[in-house]
Short mmCIF file of C-alpha atoms (C1' of nucleotides) in Angstrom, two decimals:
data_model
loop_
_atom_site.label_atom_id
_atom_site.label_comp_id
_atom_site.label_asym_id
_atom_site.label_seq_id
_atom_site.Cartn_x
_atom_site.Cartn_y
_atom_site.Cartn_z
CA MET A 266 23.91 16.85 22.47
CA PRO A 267 20.89 14.50 21.96
CA GLU A 268 19.82 14.13 18.11
CA THR A 269 22.36 16.48 16.76
CA ALA A 270 20.69 18.79 14.43
CA GLY A 271 20.48 17.89 10.93
CA GLY A 272 23.50 15.92 10.24
CA SER A 273 24.02 16.79 6.69
CA ARG A 274 26.23 19.96 6.47
CA ALA A 275 28.89 18.92 8.83
CA GLY A 276 30.79 21.58 10.89
CA ASN A 277 28.33 24.21 10.66
CA ARG A 278 25.33 23.86 13.12
CA ALA A 279 23.91 27.15 11.86
CA LEU A 280 23.58 25.96 8.15
CA SER A 281 21.92 22.50 9.07
CA VAL A 282 19.47 24.60 11.60
CA MET A 283 18.86 26.91 8.26
CA ASP A 284 17.89 23.69 6.45
CA LEU A 285 15.46 22.31 9.15
CA ILE A 286 13.65 25.56 9.65
CA ARG A 287 13.41 26.18 6.18
CA GLU A 288 11.90 22.81 5.72
CA ALA A 289 9.52 23.55 8.50
CA ILE A 290 8.37 26.53 6.82
CA LEU A 291 7.86 25.32 3.16
CA GLY A 292 6.25 21.88 4.62
CA GLY A 293 3.71 24.00 6.69
CA THR A 294 4.85 22.75 9.96
CA VAL A 295 5.02 26.58 11.12
CA GLY A 296 2.12 28.60 9.70
CA ALA A 297 2.48 31.97 7.75
CA GLY A 298 2.69 34.96 10.17
CA GLU A 299 3.85 32.78 13.03
CA ARG A 300 6.47 34.14 15.17
CA LEU A 301 9.56 32.14 15.64
CA ASN A 302 10.62 31.85 19.17
CA GLU A 303 14.51 31.78 19.59
CA VAL A 304 14.79 30.06 22.84
CA GLN A 305 12.04 27.40 21.61
CA LEU A 306 13.82 26.64 18.39
CA SER A 307 17.07 26.20 20.17
CA ARG A 308 15.55 23.77 22.66
CA ASN A 309 13.90 21.75 19.78
CA LEU A 310 16.93 21.84 17.90
CA ALA A 311 19.22 21.07 21.03
CA VAL A 312 21.59 24.01 19.83
CA SER A 313 22.24 27.35 21.52
CA ARG A 314 20.50 30.62 20.42
CA THR A 315 23.55 31.58 18.40
CA PRO A 316 23.27 29.33 15.33
CA VAL A 317 19.37 29.51 15.30
CA ARG A 318 19.70 33.53 15.22
CA ALA A 319 22.23 33.14 12.31
CA ALA A 320 19.93 30.76 10.42
CA LEU A 321 17.14 33.15 10.88
CA GLN A 322 18.88 36.04 9.47
CA ALA A 323 19.87 33.98 6.74
CA LEU A 324 16.33 32.73 6.00
CA ALA A 325 15.27 36.71 6.20
CA GLY A 326 17.74 37.25 3.54
CA GLU A 327 16.12 34.87 1.25
CA GLY A 328 12.75 36.75 1.81
CA LEU A 329 11.12 33.80 3.57
CA LEU A 330 11.11 35.63 7.34
CA ASP A 331 10.19 38.97 8.20
CA TYR A 332 12.33 40.63 10.71
CA ALA A 333 11.58 43.60 13.17
CA PRO A 334 13.88 44.87 15.76
CA ASN A 335 13.32 44.07 19.35
CA ARG A 336 10.59 41.55 17.97
CA GLY A 337 12.25 38.83 16.26
CA PHE A 338 11.44 36.96 13.18
CA THR A 339 8.08 35.94 11.51
CA VAL A 340 6.99 33.73 8.64
CA ARG A 341 6.43 36.08 5.82
CA GLU A 342 3.04 35.71 4.48
CA PHE A 343 2.25 35.11 0.92
CA PRO A 344 -1.37 36.06 -0.21
CA LEU A 345 -2.41 34.37 -3.41
CA PRO A 346 -1.81 37.69 -5.43
CA ALA A 347 1.77 37.67 -4.02
CA ILE A 348 2.18 33.69 -5.38
CA MET A 349 0.70 34.87 -8.72
CA ASP A 350 3.08 37.98 -9.25
CA ALA A 351 5.94 35.54 -8.08
CA TYR A 352 5.22 33.85 -11.63
CA ASP A 353 5.52 36.90 -13.67
CA ILE A 354 8.50 37.79 -12.12
CA ARG A 355 10.03 34.55 -12.39
CA ALA A 356 8.92 34.10 -16.07
CA SER A 357 10.74 37.47 -16.52
CA LEU A 358 13.95 36.58 -14.99
CA GLU A 359 13.96 33.33 -16.60
CA GLY A 360 13.54 34.94 -19.76
CA VAL A 361 16.45 36.91 -19.23
CA ALA A 362 18.38 33.75 -18.37
CA ALA A 363 17.74 32.04 -21.48
CA ARG A 364 18.43 35.23 -23.46
CA PHE A 365 22.02 35.51 -21.46
CA ALA A 366 22.42 31.42 -22.42
CA ALA A 367 21.81 32.24 -26.17
CA GLU A 368 23.99 35.11 -26.20
CA ARG A 369 26.84 33.03 -24.40
CA GLY A 370 26.24 29.76 -25.71
CA LEU A 371 26.04 26.39 -24.15
CA ARG A 372 29.28 24.55 -23.08
CA PRO A 373 29.31 20.91 -24.53
CA GLU A 374 28.78 19.15 -21.26
CA GLU A 375 25.76 21.53 -20.56
CA ASN A 376 24.25 20.83 -24.05
CA ALA A 377 24.69 17.35 -23.24
CA VAL A 378 22.67 17.61 -19.97
CA ILE A 379 19.82 19.38 -21.85
CA GLU A 380 19.85 17.07 -24.81
CA ARG A 381 19.53 14.06 -22.33
CA SER A 382 16.81 15.65 -20.53
CA LEU A 383 14.82 16.20 -23.78
CA ALA A 384 15.28 12.69 -24.93
CA ALA A 385 14.27 11.46 -21.38
CA GLY A 386 11.10 13.76 -21.79
CA ASP A 387 10.44 12.49 -25.31
CA LYS A 388 10.61 8.74 -23.97
CA LEU A 389 8.45 9.40 -21.09
CA LEU A 390 5.70 10.98 -23.10
CA GLU A 391 5.65 8.75 -26.15
CA ARG A 392 3.01 6.50 -24.42
CA GLY A 393 0.47 9.08 -24.80
CA SER A 394 -0.50 9.36 -20.97
CA PHE A 395 0.79 9.29 -17.46
CA GLU A 396 0.99 6.53 -14.99
CA ALA A 397 1.90 6.91 -11.14
CA GLY A 398 5.16 8.16 -10.61
CA ASP A 399 5.49 9.51 -13.81
CA LEU A 400 5.24 13.29 -12.93
CA THR A 401 7.86 12.82 -10.27
CA ILE A 402 10.07 11.44 -12.84
CA TYR A 403 9.33 14.21 -15.17
CA ARG A 404 9.87 16.79 -12.41
CA GLY A 405 13.67 15.71 -12.06
CA ILE A 406 13.97 16.13 -15.87
CA ASN A 407 12.38 19.65 -15.82
CA GLY A 408 14.61 20.53 -13.25
CA ASP A 409 17.81 19.35 -14.96
CA PHE A 410 16.84 21.52 -17.76
CA HIS A 411 16.12 24.78 -16.15
CA ASP A 412 19.10 24.33 -13.73
CA THR A 413 21.23 23.72 -16.56
CA LEU A 414 19.98 26.81 -18.60
CA LEU A 415 20.36 28.91 -15.60
CA ALA A 416 24.11 27.83 -15.14
CA ALA A 417 24.55 28.60 -18.80
CA ALA A 418 23.28 32.22 -18.16
CA ARG A 419 26.53 32.78 -16.15
CA ASN A 420 25.27 35.23 -13.72
CA ARG A 421 24.95 34.58 -10.08
CA MET A 422 22.85 37.49 -8.98
CA LEU A 423 19.95 36.08 -11.38
CA GLY A 424 20.60 32.65 -10.33
CA GLU A 425 19.78 33.95 -6.81
CA MET A 426 16.88 35.83 -7.74
CA ILE A 427 15.40 32.88 -9.33
CA ARG A 428 16.07 30.62 -6.67
CA ILE A 429 14.09 32.97 -4.35
CA CYS A 430 11.10 33.01 -6.73
CA HIS A 431 11.24 29.03 -6.55
CA HIS A 432 11.07 29.14 -2.93
CA VAL A 433 7.93 31.42 -2.44
CA PRO A 434 5.40 28.74 -1.05
CA MET A 435 3.18 27.30 -4.09
CA SER A 436 5.51 28.80 -6.65
CA SER A 437 7.38 26.00 -7.31
CA SER A 438 6.05 23.55 -9.68
CA ARG A 439 7.28 20.82 -7.37
CA ASN A 440 4.51 21.95 -5.07
CA ILE A 441 1.76 21.30 -7.64
CA VAL A 442 0.40 17.78 -8.39
CA ALA A 443 -2.57 18.80 -10.50
CA PHE A 444 -0.68 18.82 -13.67
CA GLU A 445 -2.04 16.68 -16.50
CA TYR A 446 -0.65 14.96 -19.49
CA ARG A 447 -1.33 17.69 -22.04
CA ASP A 448 0.07 20.39 -19.76
CA VAL A 449 3.53 18.62 -19.55
CA ARG A 450 3.40 17.37 -23.21
CA ARG A 451 3.03 21.09 -24.09
CA ARG A 452 5.62 22.34 -21.77
CA HIS A 453 8.17 19.70 -23.14
CA ASP A 454 7.61 21.06 -26.55
CA ASP A 455 8.59 24.37 -25.21
CA HIS A 456 11.94 22.81 -23.74
CA HIS A 457 12.69 21.79 -27.38
CA ARG A 458 11.87 25.25 -28.84
CA ILE A 459 14.19 27.04 -26.43
CA HIS A 460 16.79 24.75 -26.72
CA GLU A 461 16.58 25.22 -30.59
CA ALA A 462 16.70 29.03 -29.83
CA ILE A 463 19.71 28.73 -27.72
CA VAL A 464 21.98 26.92 -29.79
CA ALA A 465 20.74 28.75 -33.03
CA ARG A 466 21.83 31.86 -30.73
CA GLU A 467 18.63 33.68 -31.15
CA PRO A 468 18.68 35.63 -27.93
CA TRP A 469 15.46 37.40 -28.11
CA ARG A 470 13.47 34.27 -29.33
CA ALA A 471 14.73 32.31 -26.56
CA GLU A 472 13.66 35.04 -24.19
CA LEU A 473 10.34 35.10 -25.38
CA LEU A 474 9.77 31.27 -25.31
CA MET A 475 11.06 31.09 -21.67
CA ARG A 476 9.00 33.99 -20.77
CA GLU A 477 5.65 32.29 -22.13
CA HIS A 478 6.89 28.81 -20.89
CA VAL A 479 6.85 29.87 -17.31
CA SER A 480 3.78 32.21 -17.80
CA SER A 481 1.81 28.99 -18.85
CA ILE A 482 2.73 27.21 -15.56
CA LYS A 483 1.01 30.14 -13.94
CA ALA A 484 -1.93 29.45 -16.34
CA SER A 485 -2.13 25.86 -15.38
CA LEU A 486 -2.04 26.58 -11.76
CA ILE A 487 -4.73 29.11 -12.07
CA ARG A 488 -6.95 26.29 -14.04
CA ALA A 489 -6.07 23.78 -11.11
CA LEU A 490 -7.21 25.91 -8.23
CA ALA A 491 -10.39 26.73 -10.03
CA GLU A 492 -11.01 23.08 -10.58
CA ARG A 493 -10.32 22.34 -7.08
CA ASN A 494 -12.50 25.11 -5.82
CA ALA A 495 -15.37 23.59 -7.99
CA ASP A 496 -14.61 19.94 -6.79
CA HIS A 497 -14.71 21.03 -3.29
CA PRO A 498 -16.63 24.29 -2.73
CA GLY A 499 -16.38 24.61 0.75
CA GLU A 500 -12.74 24.25 1.40
CA ALA A 501 -9.92 25.53 -0.75
CA ARG A 502 -10.72 28.98 -0.85
CA PRO A 503 -8.14 31.39 -2.30
CA ALA A 504 -6.57 32.27 1.19
CA ASP A 505 -6.06 28.55 1.56
CA ALA A 506 -3.15 28.84 -0.87
CA SER A 507 -1.48 31.43 1.11
CA MET A 508 0.49 28.83 2.79
CA THR A 509 0.53 26.20 4.66
CA MET B 1 35.86 54.03 10.92
CA PRO B 2 36.82 54.95 14.19
CA GLU B 3 33.76 56.70 15.73
CA THR B 4 31.33 54.67 17.91
CA ALA B 5 28.84 52.96 15.80
CA GLY B 6 26.47 55.44 14.25
CA GLY B 7 23.64 57.18 16.12
CA SER B 8 21.01 56.71 13.31
CA ARG B 9 19.06 53.52 14.34
CA ALA B 10 18.94 53.77 17.90
CA GLY B 11 18.52 50.69 19.91
CA ASN B 12 19.69 48.40 17.48
CA ARG B 13 23.63 48.22 16.95
CA ALA B 14 23.53 45.68 14.52
CA LEU B 15 21.72 47.68 11.96
CA SER B 16 23.58 50.78 12.26
CA VAL B 17 26.66 48.81 12.00
CA MET B 18 25.11 47.19 8.79
CA ASP B 19 24.85 50.60 7.54
CA LEU B 20 28.23 51.49 8.17
CA ILE B 21 29.79 48.67 6.62
CA ARG B 22 27.54 48.72 3.28
CA GLU B 23 28.76 52.45 3.04
CA ALA B 24 32.25 51.25 3.34
CA ILE B 25 31.84 48.93 0.66
CA LEU B 26 29.85 51.11 -1.72
CA GLY B 27 32.21 53.94 -0.97
CA GLY B 28 35.14 51.82 -1.72
CA THR B 29 36.71 51.87 1.63
CA VAL B 30 37.15 48.32 1.29
CA GLY B 31 37.88 46.77 -1.78
CA ALA B 32 36.04 43.75 -3.85
CA GLY B 33 37.26 40.47 -2.68
CA GLU B 34 38.64 41.73 0.28
CA ARG B 35 38.09 39.73 3.63
CA LEU B 36 36.26 41.22 6.44
CA ASN B 37 37.66 40.42 10.07
CA GLU B 38 35.19 40.12 12.55
CA VAL B 39 37.47 41.08 15.80
CA GLN B 40 39.03 44.00 13.50
CA LEU B 41 35.47 45.46 12.53
CA SER B 42 34.30 44.96 16.25
CA ARG B 43 37.31 46.97 17.60
CA ASN B 44 36.74 49.63 14.70
CA LEU B 45 33.28 50.34 15.40
CA ALA B 46 33.65 49.70 19.22
CA VAL B 47 30.86 46.90 19.67
CA SER B 48 31.44 43.31 20.44
CA ARG B 49 31.57 40.62 17.44
CA THR B 50 27.92 39.66 18.02
CA PRO B 51 26.29 42.75 16.16
CA VAL B 52 29.07 42.71 13.43
CA ARG B 53 28.31 39.25 12.63
CA ALA B 54 24.60 39.97 12.45
CA ALA B 55 25.39 42.99 10.13
CA LEU B 56 27.69 40.70 7.93
CA GLN B 57 24.96 38.11 7.62
CA ALA B 58 22.47 40.72 6.80
CA LEU B 59 24.68 42.08 3.90
CA ALA B 60 25.35 38.79 2.54
CA GLY B 61 21.63 38.34 2.46
CA GLU B 62 21.50 41.47 0.41
CA GLY B 63 24.35 39.99 -1.89
CA LEU B 64 26.91 42.12 -1.20
CA LEU B 65 29.28 39.87 0.66
CA ASP B 66 30.00 36.30 0.09
CA TYR B 67 29.94 33.65 3.22
CA ALA B 68 32.16 30.65 3.40
CA PRO B 69 31.82 28.44 6.30
CA ASN B 70 34.76 28.80 8.76
CA ARG B 71 36.27 31.38 6.60
CA GLY B 72 34.23 34.28 7.05
CA PHE B 73 32.72 36.98 5.09
CA THR B 74 34.34 38.67 1.79
CA VAL B 75 33.12 41.52 -0.39
CA ARG B 76 31.66 40.26 -3.36
CA GLU B 77 33.31 40.92 -6.91
CA PHE B 78 31.52 42.51 -9.69
CA PRO B 79 33.30 42.44 -12.87
CA LEU B 80 32.10 44.63 -15.70
CA PRO B 81 30.06 42.07 -17.18
CA ALA B 82 28.15 41.37 -14.02
CA ILE B 83 27.39 45.05 -13.80
CA MET B 84 26.20 45.15 -17.18
CA ASP B 85 23.83 42.12 -16.47
CA ALA B 86 22.54 43.91 -13.71
CA TYR B 87 21.02 46.55 -15.91
CA ASP B 88 19.46 44.07 -18.10
CA ILE B 89 18.05 42.36 -15.01
CA ARG B 90 16.76 45.61 -13.63
CA ALA B 91 15.26 46.66 -16.69
CA SER B 92 13.32 43.37 -17.06
CA LEU B 93 12.13 43.80 -13.46
CA GLU B 94 11.28 47.29 -13.53
CA GLY B 95 9.39 46.42 -16.46
CA VAL B 96 7.06 44.07 -14.46
CA ALA B 97 7.12 46.81 -11.81
CA ALA B 98 5.63 49.19 -14.43
CA ARG B 99 2.93 46.54 -15.80
CA PHE B 100 1.96 45.80 -12.36
CA ALA B 101 1.13 49.51 -11.47
CA ALA B 102 -0.65 49.83 -14.90
CA GLU B 103 -2.68 47.06 -13.98
CA ARG B 104 -3.58 48.27 -10.53
CA GLY B 105 -3.53 51.86 -10.93
CA LEU B 106 -2.07 54.76 -9.21
CA ARG B 107 -3.39 55.91 -5.90
CA PRO B 108 -4.26 59.84 -5.91
CA GLU B 109 -1.18 60.60 -3.94
CA GLU B 110 1.06 58.53 -5.63
CA ASN B 111 -0.20 60.11 -8.83
CA ALA B 112 0.37 63.51 -7.33
CA VAL B 113 4.39 62.70 -6.68
CA ILE B 114 4.86 61.29 -10.03
CA GLU B 115 3.02 64.48 -11.63
CA ARG B 116 5.21 66.53 -9.38
CA SER B 117 8.38 64.96 -10.48
CA LEU B 118 7.45 65.31 -14.23
CA ALA B 119 6.64 68.94 -13.48
CA ALA B 120 10.03 69.51 -11.73
CA GLY B 121 11.75 67.99 -14.37
CA ASP B 122 10.28 69.85 -17.16
CA LYS B 123 11.05 72.91 -15.35
CA LEU B 124 14.74 71.99 -14.91
CA LEU B 125 15.08 71.15 -18.49
CA GLU B 126 13.46 73.95 -20.21
CA ARG B 127 16.65 76.13 -20.29
CA GLY B 128 18.35 73.84 -22.69
CA SER B 129 21.37 72.98 -20.95
CA PHE B 130 22.65 71.83 -17.42
CA GLU B 131 24.37 73.91 -14.84
CA ALA B 132 26.56 72.62 -11.65
CA GLY B 133 24.46 70.94 -9.46
CA ASP B 134 21.28 70.38 -11.98
CA LEU B 135 22.41 66.86 -12.19
CA THR B 136 22.12 66.31 -8.47
CA ILE B 137 18.59 67.72 -8.54
CA TYR B 138 17.49 65.84 -11.34
CA ARG B 139 18.66 62.55 -9.52
CA GLY B 140 16.09 63.30 -6.83
CA ILE B 141 13.51 63.73 -9.18
CA ASN B 142 14.22 60.68 -10.80
CA GLY B 143 14.51 58.89 -7.69
CA ASP B 144 10.88 60.13 -6.55
CA PHE B 145 9.57 59.00 -9.97
CA HIS B 146 11.03 55.28 -9.76
CA ASP B 147 10.32 54.78 -6.14
CA THR B 148 6.84 55.76 -6.46
CA LEU B 149 6.19 53.54 -9.28
CA LEU B 150 7.65 50.66 -7.32
CA ALA B 151 5.43 51.35 -4.32
CA ALA B 152 2.40 51.14 -7.06
CA ALA B 153 3.48 47.86 -8.13
CA ARG B 154 2.43 46.73 -4.65
CA ASN B 155 4.84 43.98 -4.54
CA ARG B 156 7.39 43.43 -1.95
CA MET B 157 9.59 40.74 -3.17
CA LEU B 158 9.89 42.79 -6.51
CA GLY B 159 10.82 45.73 -4.76
CA GLU B 160 13.56 43.95 -2.81
CA MET B 161 15.10 42.51 -6.16
CA ILE B 162 15.16 46.12 -7.49
CA ARG B 163 16.69 47.28 -4.70
CA ILE B 164 19.55 44.56 -4.77
CA CYS B 165 20.05 45.56 -8.66
CA HIS B 166 20.40 49.33 -7.36
CA HIS B 167 22.86 48.20 -4.72
CA VAL B 168 25.19 46.67 -7.37
CA PRO B 169 28.26 48.69 -7.45
CA MET B 170 28.20 51.43 -10.29
CA SER B 171 24.59 50.13 -11.22
CA SER B 172 22.81 52.67 -9.41
CA SER B 173 22.66 56.01 -11.61
CA ARG B 174 23.58 57.97 -8.57
CA ASN B 175 27.16 56.37 -9.10
CA ILE B 176 27.39 58.17 -12.45
CA VAL B 177 28.27 61.77 -13.14
CA ALA B 178 29.05 61.41 -17.06
CA PHE B 179 25.23 61.95 -18.01
CA GLU B 180 24.74 64.79 -20.55
CA TYR B 181 21.79 67.21 -21.11
CA ARG B 182 20.31 65.29 -24.22
CA ASP B 183 20.62 61.81 -22.08
CA VAL B 184 18.47 63.19 -19.11
CA ARG B 185 16.19 65.05 -21.37
CA ARG B 186 15.33 61.86 -23.33
CA ARG B 187 14.95 60.06 -20.12
CA HIS B 188 12.45 62.67 -18.72
CA ASP B 189 10.31 62.07 -21.77
CA ASP B 190 10.36 58.50 -21.13
CA HIS B 191 8.86 59.19 -17.59
CA HIS B 192 6.07 61.18 -19.50
CA ARG B 193 5.32 58.39 -21.79
CA ILE B 194 5.35 55.77 -18.99
CA HIS B 195 3.33 57.74 -16.79
CA GLU B 196 0.70 58.22 -19.82
CA ALA B 197 0.67 54.46 -20.22
CA ILE B 198 -0.01 53.80 -16.47
CA VAL B 199 -2.80 56.16 -16.08
CA ALA B 200 -4.07 54.82 -19.50
CA ARG B 201 -4.21 51.34 -18.25
CA GLU B 202 -1.98 50.03 -20.84
CA PRO B 203 0.03 47.50 -18.97
CA TRP B 204 2.13 46.07 -21.81
CA ARG B 205 3.08 49.69 -23.09
CA ALA B 206 4.29 50.59 -19.68
CA GLU B 207 6.51 47.47 -19.33
CA LEU B 208 8.04 47.87 -22.68
CA LEU B 209 8.42 51.66 -22.30
CA MET B 210 10.25 50.93 -18.78
CA ARG B 211 12.48 48.40 -20.10
CA GLU B 212 13.74 50.30 -22.76
CA HIS B 213 13.93 53.17 -20.23
CA VAL B 214 16.50 51.22 -17.96
CA SER B 215 18.01 49.74 -20.79
CA SER B 216 19.18 53.17 -22.26
CA ILE B 217 20.83 53.77 -18.91
CA LYS B 218 23.08 50.95 -19.67
CA ALA B 219 23.73 52.38 -23.33
CA SER B 220 24.74 55.60 -21.57
CA LEU B 221 27.01 54.03 -19.28
CA ILE B 222 28.42 52.29 -22.04
CA ARG B 223 29.21 55.25 -24.03
CA ALA B 224 30.48 57.20 -20.81
CA LEU B 225 33.07 54.48 -20.19
CA ALA B 226 34.23 54.70 -23.63
CA GLU B 227 34.88 58.20 -23.59
CA ARG B 228 36.36 58.03 -20.38
CA ASN B 229 38.89 55.29 -21.92
CA ALA B 230 39.40 57.47 -24.84
CA ASP B 231 40.26 60.49 -22.96
CA HIS B 232 42.63 58.54 -20.21
CA PRO B 233 43.94 55.44 -22.22
CA GLY B 234 46.37 54.48 -19.42
CA GLU B 235 43.71 54.34 -16.50
CA ALA B 236 40.35 53.12 -16.44
CA ARG B 237 40.55 50.02 -17.80
CA PRO B 238 37.27 47.68 -18.03
CA ALA B 239 38.56 45.98 -14.72
CA ASP B 240 38.71 49.60 -12.95
CA ALA B 241 34.85 49.62 -13.15
CA SER B 242 34.51 46.58 -11.12
CA MET B 243 34.69 48.39 -7.89
CA THR B 244 35.41 50.72 -5.76
"C1'" DT C 96 67.20 25.79 -2.42
"C1'" DT C 97 62.62 23.79 -2.20
"C1'" DC C 98 59.26 20.99 0.06
"C1'" DC C 99 57.19 19.19 3.69
"C1'" DC C 100 55.57 19.34 8.10
"C1'" DA C 101 54.84 20.53 12.95
"C1'" DA C 102 53.78 24.21 15.78
"C1'" DT C 103 51.85 28.36 16.78
"C1'" DA C 104 49.03 32.32 15.71
"C1'" DA C 105 44.61 34.33 13.97
"C1'" DG C 106 40.10 33.86 12.98
"C1'" DT C 107 35.49 31.83 13.27
"C1'" DG C 108 31.59 28.99 15.51
"C1'" DA C 109 29.10 28.02 19.37
"C1'" DA C 110 27.56 28.67 24.47
"C1'" DT C 111 26.59 31.13 28.14
"C1'" DA C 112 25.41 35.24 30.96
"C1'" DC C 113 23.62 39.28 31.49
"C1'" DA C 114 21.21 43.78 30.11
"C1'" DC C 115 17.26 45.69 27.71
"C1'" DT C 116 12.96 45.68 25.39
"C1'" DT C 117 8.25 43.91 24.85
"C1'" DT C 118 4.08 41.69 26.30
"C1'" DA C 119 1.32 39.49 29.54
"C1'" DC C 120 -0.91 39.62 33.89
"C1'" DT C 121 -2.54 41.27 37.82
"C1'" DG C 122 -4.63 44.44 40.93
"C1'" DG C 123 -6.55 48.84 41.72
"C1'" DG C 124 -9.24 52.79 40.81
"C1'" DC C 125 -12.89 54.81 37.91
"C1'" DG D 94 -17.52 46.14 34.27
"C1'" DC D 95 -13.88 48.46 32.09
"C1'" DC D 96 -9.79 50.92 31.93
"C1'" DC D 97 -5.05 51.84 33.31
"C1'" DA D 98 -0.84 51.41 35.73
"C1'" DG D 99 2.66 48.54 37.79
"C1'" DT D 100 4.83 44.76 37.83
"C1'" DA D 101 6.50 40.18 36.39
"C1'" DA D 102 7.42 37.33 32.85
"C1'" DA D 103 9.15 36.26 28.35
"C1'" DG D 104 11.96 37.42 24.63
"C1'" DT D 105 15.39 39.88 22.16
"C1'" DG D 106 20.41 42.38 22.03
"C1'" DT D 107 24.72 42.24 23.33
"C1'" DA D 108 29.13 41.12 25.53
"C1'" DT D 109 32.05 37.67 26.70
"C1'" DT D 110 34.10 33.06 26.53
"C1'" DC D 111 35.69 28.77 25.35
"C1'" DA D 112 36.12 25.35 21.19
"C1'" DC D 113 37.37 24.60 17.12
"C1'" DT D 114 39.06 25.43 12.34
"C1'" DT D 115 42.11 27.68 9.08
"C1'" DA D 116 46.24 30.06 7.99
"C1'" DT D 117 51.22 31.37 9.09
"C1'" DT D 118 55.39 30.72 9.93
"C1'" DG D 119 59.84 28.42 11.07
"C1'" DG D 120 62.65 24.54 10.84
"C1'" DG D 121 64.31 20.08 9.21
"C1'" DA D 122 64.96 16.71 5.60
"C1'" DA D 123 65.26 15.56 0.63
#
DNA sequence: TTCCCAATAAGTGAATACACTTTACTGGGC
DNA sequence: GCCCAGTAAAGTGTATTCACTTATTGGGAA
């Protein structure tokens, strides 16, 4: 076995193969609509077809691949409208998650994580502008906030659905670099208010705030795309965002 | 399941095996939390382990099974709170679907199906009470309405998520028999109003109506469970609804 | 008796071989 | 030159086999 596949998830080739293929899709190594050849993949990854098939089926379950009998798996296409829809769907789902969290309450350690993320964001933003690397740092802060809230919702299915929304290409904020200081500032304020609503046990306010919060990300993305189109009129057509 | 694996989906054993196992889970032949043995299943279904594994992986993707490396697949448990949550999640998602449908408009043939389902419901309800079998008929009418609306939302991911909610044991209305005439009457009125909002191109009204519509199903279920518990105090404890 | 551990059975993970389907290619007829 | 059929190649579907992990069971020691 030259270059054993992955290496991360020991003892289970299928899972590490799954991670590799997922990265290849999200990273754009394989394009949308492209067909994934099992024998070719197994050659490249130095495993047999069995774990490759398992990985492909699992990725189809995540909604990243399409399956057709006797025809194999293809990378699912995400046209721009579908990506925009994903934000609406995620806004709705994360809204429900915030409501559940407010109904069920935060555990002390969860509250601690959230308050830490709020404080870290405050510190990062107090300078009044962003320097290089700050956006990456805030991405981590933002992830902590949302992940903890999702855990506080105490519903597995909901978590999985939101995770699927995040895996839609370009739908996750980590795929976006065009955010400006004032966008992040405003979203961080949202976090404060959402936290307030949850500790005050105001479920419906929490839901509304979270919903608007995620929707505003969509609005930012639309603006960023429009600006990019204005800067480079030739390239970056709407279809361009469908994937990599 | 002694018979040879189903004749329905020709040419692909894995898919028919998947249908059989799904029915076994939803029908209660295998209980929640139970472990599914691959060799035993392949013996019973008279196929090799390969299509069985494929089916199990696919069902795990649907959220019906849990997977643990080197430990195989188990039937996921759905305690009563998780079932109730599923209604909230579905209410939110179907609300979004109704909004999308209102934004994008109904195709003539879709509108025809919906108006036919509305008329059929009117006819069934005009007697003022239900006879045996009427509920089954209305179930079909109800399904046509919701399925067509979902198609009109024109978003695949949304459809899949709602489908997952329907497959949560006891979460689909088809699993419930305890609905009374006035419940159905009121829900059919909802259908009329939702249709109105969609043809009038009022997205947010459509969303709100649909959300309330699905939430009212949850309320009916809670009442039905409470009455059942009152009738048979010994049996039918909350945990009882977790599965079959 | 209870706990621990080894031996063994049972079960999943992966590789390989073969069957069947789809697709691509090639040659002949129109 | 185009279309179609037949055939070969490629690719997926399934069965089988072996490797490896996990669960079980029985015996021995504290």
